[in-house]
XYZ file of C-alpha atoms in Angstrom:
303
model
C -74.858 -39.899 35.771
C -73.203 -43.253 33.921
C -73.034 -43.090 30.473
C -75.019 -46.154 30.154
C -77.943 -44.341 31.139
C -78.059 -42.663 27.372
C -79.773 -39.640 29.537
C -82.960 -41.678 29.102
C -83.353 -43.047 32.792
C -83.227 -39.133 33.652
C -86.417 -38.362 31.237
C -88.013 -41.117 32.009
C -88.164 -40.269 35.997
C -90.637 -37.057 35.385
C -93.422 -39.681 34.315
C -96.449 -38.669 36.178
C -97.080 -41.231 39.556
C -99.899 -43.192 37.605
C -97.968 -44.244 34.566
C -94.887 -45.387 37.092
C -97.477 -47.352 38.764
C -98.429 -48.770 35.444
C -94.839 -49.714 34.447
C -94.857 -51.594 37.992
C -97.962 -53.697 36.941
C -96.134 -54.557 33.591
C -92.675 -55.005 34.495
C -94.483 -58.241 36.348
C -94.571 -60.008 32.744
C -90.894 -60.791 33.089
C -91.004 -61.261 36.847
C -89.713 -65.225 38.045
C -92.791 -65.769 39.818
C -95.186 -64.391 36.745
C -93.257 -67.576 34.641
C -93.331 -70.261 37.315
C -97.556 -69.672 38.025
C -98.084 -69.349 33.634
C -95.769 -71.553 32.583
C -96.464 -74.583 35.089
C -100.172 -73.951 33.918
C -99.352 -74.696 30.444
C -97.701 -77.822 31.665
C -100.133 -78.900 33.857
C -102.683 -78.565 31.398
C -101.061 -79.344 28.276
C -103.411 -79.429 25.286
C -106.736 -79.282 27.242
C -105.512 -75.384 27.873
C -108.613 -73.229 28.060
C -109.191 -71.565 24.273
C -105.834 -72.530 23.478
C -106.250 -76.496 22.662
C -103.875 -77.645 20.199
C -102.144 -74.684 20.067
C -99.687 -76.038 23.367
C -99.109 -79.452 24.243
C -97.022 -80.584 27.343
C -93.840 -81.213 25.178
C -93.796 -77.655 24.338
C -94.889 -76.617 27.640
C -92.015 -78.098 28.864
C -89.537 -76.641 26.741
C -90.781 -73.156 27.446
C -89.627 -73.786 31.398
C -86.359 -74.948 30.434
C -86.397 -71.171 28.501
C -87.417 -69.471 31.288
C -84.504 -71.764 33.310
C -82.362 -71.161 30.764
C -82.857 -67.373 30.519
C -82.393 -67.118 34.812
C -78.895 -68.635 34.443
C -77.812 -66.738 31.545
C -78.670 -63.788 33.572
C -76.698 -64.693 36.742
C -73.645 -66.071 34.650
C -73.366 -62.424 33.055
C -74.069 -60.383 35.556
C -71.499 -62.294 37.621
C -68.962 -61.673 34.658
C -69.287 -58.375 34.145
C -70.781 -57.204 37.880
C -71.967 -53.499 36.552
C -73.813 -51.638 39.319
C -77.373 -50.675 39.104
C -78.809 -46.761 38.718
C -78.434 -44.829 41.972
C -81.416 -45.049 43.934
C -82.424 -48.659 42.548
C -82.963 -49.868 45.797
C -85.752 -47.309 46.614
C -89.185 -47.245 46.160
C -90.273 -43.539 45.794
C -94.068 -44.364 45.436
C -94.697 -46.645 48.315
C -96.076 -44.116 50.300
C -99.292 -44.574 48.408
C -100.004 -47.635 49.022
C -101.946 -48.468 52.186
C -99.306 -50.048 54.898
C -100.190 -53.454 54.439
C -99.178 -53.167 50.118
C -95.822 -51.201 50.574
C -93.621 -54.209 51.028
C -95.267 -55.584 48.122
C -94.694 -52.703 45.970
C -91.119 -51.822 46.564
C -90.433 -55.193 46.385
C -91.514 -54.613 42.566
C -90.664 -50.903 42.020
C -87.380 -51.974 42.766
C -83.877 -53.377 42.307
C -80.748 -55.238 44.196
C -77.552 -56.683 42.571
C -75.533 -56.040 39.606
C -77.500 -54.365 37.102
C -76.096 -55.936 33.281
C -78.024 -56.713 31.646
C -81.186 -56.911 32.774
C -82.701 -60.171 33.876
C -86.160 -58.852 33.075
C -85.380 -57.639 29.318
C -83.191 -61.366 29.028
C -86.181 -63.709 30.221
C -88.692 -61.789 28.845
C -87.033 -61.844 24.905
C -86.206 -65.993 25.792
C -89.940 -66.556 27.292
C -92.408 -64.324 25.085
C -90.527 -64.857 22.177
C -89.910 -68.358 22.356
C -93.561 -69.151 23.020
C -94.306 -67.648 20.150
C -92.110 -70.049 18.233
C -94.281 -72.929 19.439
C -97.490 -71.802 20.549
C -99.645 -72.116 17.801
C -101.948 -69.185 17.965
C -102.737 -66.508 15.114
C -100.102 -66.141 12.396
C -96.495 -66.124 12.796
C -96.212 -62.490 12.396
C -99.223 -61.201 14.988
C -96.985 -63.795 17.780
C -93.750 -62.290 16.782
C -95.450 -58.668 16.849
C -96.953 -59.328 19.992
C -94.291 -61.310 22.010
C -91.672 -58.388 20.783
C -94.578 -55.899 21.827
C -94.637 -57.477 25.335
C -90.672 -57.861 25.716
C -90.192 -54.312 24.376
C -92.180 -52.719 27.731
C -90.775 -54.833 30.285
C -87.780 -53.700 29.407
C -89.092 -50.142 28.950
C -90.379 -50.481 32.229
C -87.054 -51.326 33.720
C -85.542 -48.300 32.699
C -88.641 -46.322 34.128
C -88.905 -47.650 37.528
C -84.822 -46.657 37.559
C -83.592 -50.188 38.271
C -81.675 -50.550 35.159
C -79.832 -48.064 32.768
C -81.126 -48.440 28.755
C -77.881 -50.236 27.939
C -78.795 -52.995 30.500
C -82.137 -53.622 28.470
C -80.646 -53.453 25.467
C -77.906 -55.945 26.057
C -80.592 -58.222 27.862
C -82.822 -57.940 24.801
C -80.026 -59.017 22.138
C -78.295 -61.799 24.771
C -81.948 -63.292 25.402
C -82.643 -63.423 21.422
C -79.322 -64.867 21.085
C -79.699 -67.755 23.707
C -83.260 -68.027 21.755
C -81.450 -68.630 18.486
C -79.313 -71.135 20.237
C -81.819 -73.177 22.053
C -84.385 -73.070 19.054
C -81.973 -74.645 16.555
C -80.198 -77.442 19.025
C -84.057 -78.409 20.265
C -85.408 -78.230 17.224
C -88.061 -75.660 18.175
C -89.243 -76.964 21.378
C -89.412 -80.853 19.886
C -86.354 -82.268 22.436
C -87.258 -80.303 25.737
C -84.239 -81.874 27.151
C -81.669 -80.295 24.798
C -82.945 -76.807 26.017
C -82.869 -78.530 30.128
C -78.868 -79.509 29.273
C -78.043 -76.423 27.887
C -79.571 -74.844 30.527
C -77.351 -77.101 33.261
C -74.987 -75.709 31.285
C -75.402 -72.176 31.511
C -75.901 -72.909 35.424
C -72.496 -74.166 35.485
C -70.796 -71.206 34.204
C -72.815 -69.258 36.477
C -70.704 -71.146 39.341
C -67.640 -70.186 37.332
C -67.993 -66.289 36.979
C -70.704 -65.628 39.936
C -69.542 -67.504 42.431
C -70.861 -70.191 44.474
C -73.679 -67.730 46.604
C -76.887 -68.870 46.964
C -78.597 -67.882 43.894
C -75.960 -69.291 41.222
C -76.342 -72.448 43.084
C -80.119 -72.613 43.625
C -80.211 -72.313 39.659
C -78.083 -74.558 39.455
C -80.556 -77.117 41.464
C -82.855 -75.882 39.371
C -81.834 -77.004 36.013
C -80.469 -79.990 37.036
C -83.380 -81.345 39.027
C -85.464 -80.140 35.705
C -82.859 -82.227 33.531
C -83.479 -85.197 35.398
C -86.845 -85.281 36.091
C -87.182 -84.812 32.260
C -84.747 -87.650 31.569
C -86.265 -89.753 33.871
C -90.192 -89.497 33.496
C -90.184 -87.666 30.162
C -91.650 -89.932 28.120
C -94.556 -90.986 30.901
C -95.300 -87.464 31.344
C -95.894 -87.248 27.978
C -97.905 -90.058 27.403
C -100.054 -88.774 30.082
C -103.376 -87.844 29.139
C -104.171 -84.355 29.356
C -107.633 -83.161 30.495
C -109.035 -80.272 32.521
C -109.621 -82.451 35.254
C -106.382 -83.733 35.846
C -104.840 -80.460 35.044
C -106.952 -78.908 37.985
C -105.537 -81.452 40.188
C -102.111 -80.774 39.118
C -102.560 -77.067 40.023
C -103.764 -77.794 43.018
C -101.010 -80.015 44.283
C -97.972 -78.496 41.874
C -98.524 -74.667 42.837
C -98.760 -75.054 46.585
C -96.129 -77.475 46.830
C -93.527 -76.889 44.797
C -94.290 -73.193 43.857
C -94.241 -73.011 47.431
C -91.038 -74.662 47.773
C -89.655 -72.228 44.974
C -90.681 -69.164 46.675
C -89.137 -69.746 50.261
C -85.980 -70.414 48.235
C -86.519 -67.352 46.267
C -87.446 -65.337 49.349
C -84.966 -66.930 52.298
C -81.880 -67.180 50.144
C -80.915 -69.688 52.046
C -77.567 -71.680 52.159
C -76.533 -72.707 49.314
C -76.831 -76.446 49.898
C -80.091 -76.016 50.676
C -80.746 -73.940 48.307
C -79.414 -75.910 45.976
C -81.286 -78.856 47.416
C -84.630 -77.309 47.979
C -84.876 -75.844 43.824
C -83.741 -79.416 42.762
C -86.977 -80.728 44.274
C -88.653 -77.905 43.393
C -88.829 -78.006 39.518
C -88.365 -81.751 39.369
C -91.333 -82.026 41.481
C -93.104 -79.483 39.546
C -92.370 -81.362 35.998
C -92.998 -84.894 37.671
C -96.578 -83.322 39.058
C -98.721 -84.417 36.068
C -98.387 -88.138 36.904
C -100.209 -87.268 40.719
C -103.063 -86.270 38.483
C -103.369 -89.292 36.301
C -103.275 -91.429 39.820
C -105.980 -88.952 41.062
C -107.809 -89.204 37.953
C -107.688 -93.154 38.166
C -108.876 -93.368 41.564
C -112.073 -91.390 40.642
């Protein structure tokens, strides 16, 4: 076994079948598609959030998808520098059988993992996301967010190592690079106020991904990604934010934003296709998704 493994990822794989099966259902809080559906919610809503109010606006909203942007191209950039292999047997879901036949595909396509392994882009998004809402959503005290976002990071990286996709020192790393990107973002955005610092330095990150991943599909989907955020932002920023939020609207934007663009966003995700298209199809994917809110203030108007 590789040394990164610590001898953990050995322990770890006597866990009875139910608490495995657990780990699956939590390693989802750092999944791609677990940001896109919460944090476009948050947008969409802004500060008419249910039982969170005040505590989010759309500004800050926004800023926490150019984190989770952020946080996806970080991960591809290093993993492309450093390409470290994954556990042996990453790739295979142990536990499918079960699952009735029509939820296997779905579970091994969480219980497992493909790609370079370091770090780990669950342990990276999930210290960026969790922690950096709780730099800006204003909920509880500082220290019960802090706990609780480090609480939540903490077991999807644990998880990680359980399910066998990733080695401890893959989690580890992920956990320190993710705080570290944090640290970065936080100070040049000045905690979430200029969402379009944290969509530049996300472009960025994208750009370097190019450099040391290569120019596949997924390096240059994220780079659509960020840059089609980054302009959207520049362009309609300041009438998206002068858009009034209310549950009403935010319904509508739901309605039409998921579907559409976090339909878009999954065929890209899924199909890996091209890389122009890919490329293409994320670019109008997240700019459509940020630019969404001002298809529920026409709806609205109409009413």
């Amino acid at each position: 076994m590789s040394t990164h493994g610590v001898g953990l990822v050995e322990a770890l794989g006597t866990l009875p079948d139910p608490v495995v099966v657990l780990f699956v259902l939590l390693t989802q809080l750092g999944d791609l598609w677990f940001y896109f559906l919460a944090l476009s919610t948050l947008y969409f809503f802004g500060d008419r959030f249910p039982r969170l109010g005040a505590a989010v606006d759309r500004r800050r909203a926004a800023y926490l998808v150019a984190l989770a942007l952020g946080a996806a191209a970080l991960t591809t950039a290093l993993k492309g520098a450093f390409a470290f292999p994954r556990p042996a047997g990453a790739g295979t879901a142990e536990l499918a059988t079960l699952f009735p036949a029509p939820l296997r595909g779905l579970y091994a396509e969480a219980a497992t993992g493909d790609g370079y392994g370091f770090p780990s882009g669950h342990a990276t998004g999930a210290a960026v996301v969790w922690v950096g809402a709780a730099t800006v959503v204003g909920v509880g005290s500082r220290r019960t967010r802090y706990v609780a976002a480090g609480g939540v990071a903490a077991l999807v990286a644990l998880s990680r190592v359980v399910l066998g996709v990733h080695f401890v020192t893959d989690v580890v790393v992920g956990l320190a690079a993710g705080l570290c990107y944090l640290a970065v973002v936080d100070r040049l955005s000045g905690r979430g106020d200029s969402p379009g610092r944290a969509f530049s330095l996300a472009v960025a990150v994208a750009l370097a991904g190019l450099l040391l991943a290569g120019f596949g599909s997924e390096p240059v989907a994220l780079l659509g990604a960020t840059l089609g955020a980054r302009i959207a932002w520049g362009a309609l920023g300041s009438s998206l934010l002068s858009v009034p939020a209310s549950r009403r609207t935010g319904a509508v934007n739901l309605a039409v934003g998921v579907p559409v663009f976090g339909g878009l966003f999954g065929l890209v995700y899924a199909l890996e296709p091209a890389p122009p298209v890919a490329f293409v199809g994320m670019a109008l994917a997240l700019g459509g998704l940020l630019g969404t809110p001002l298809v529920g203030e026409y709806v609205g108007d109409r009413r």
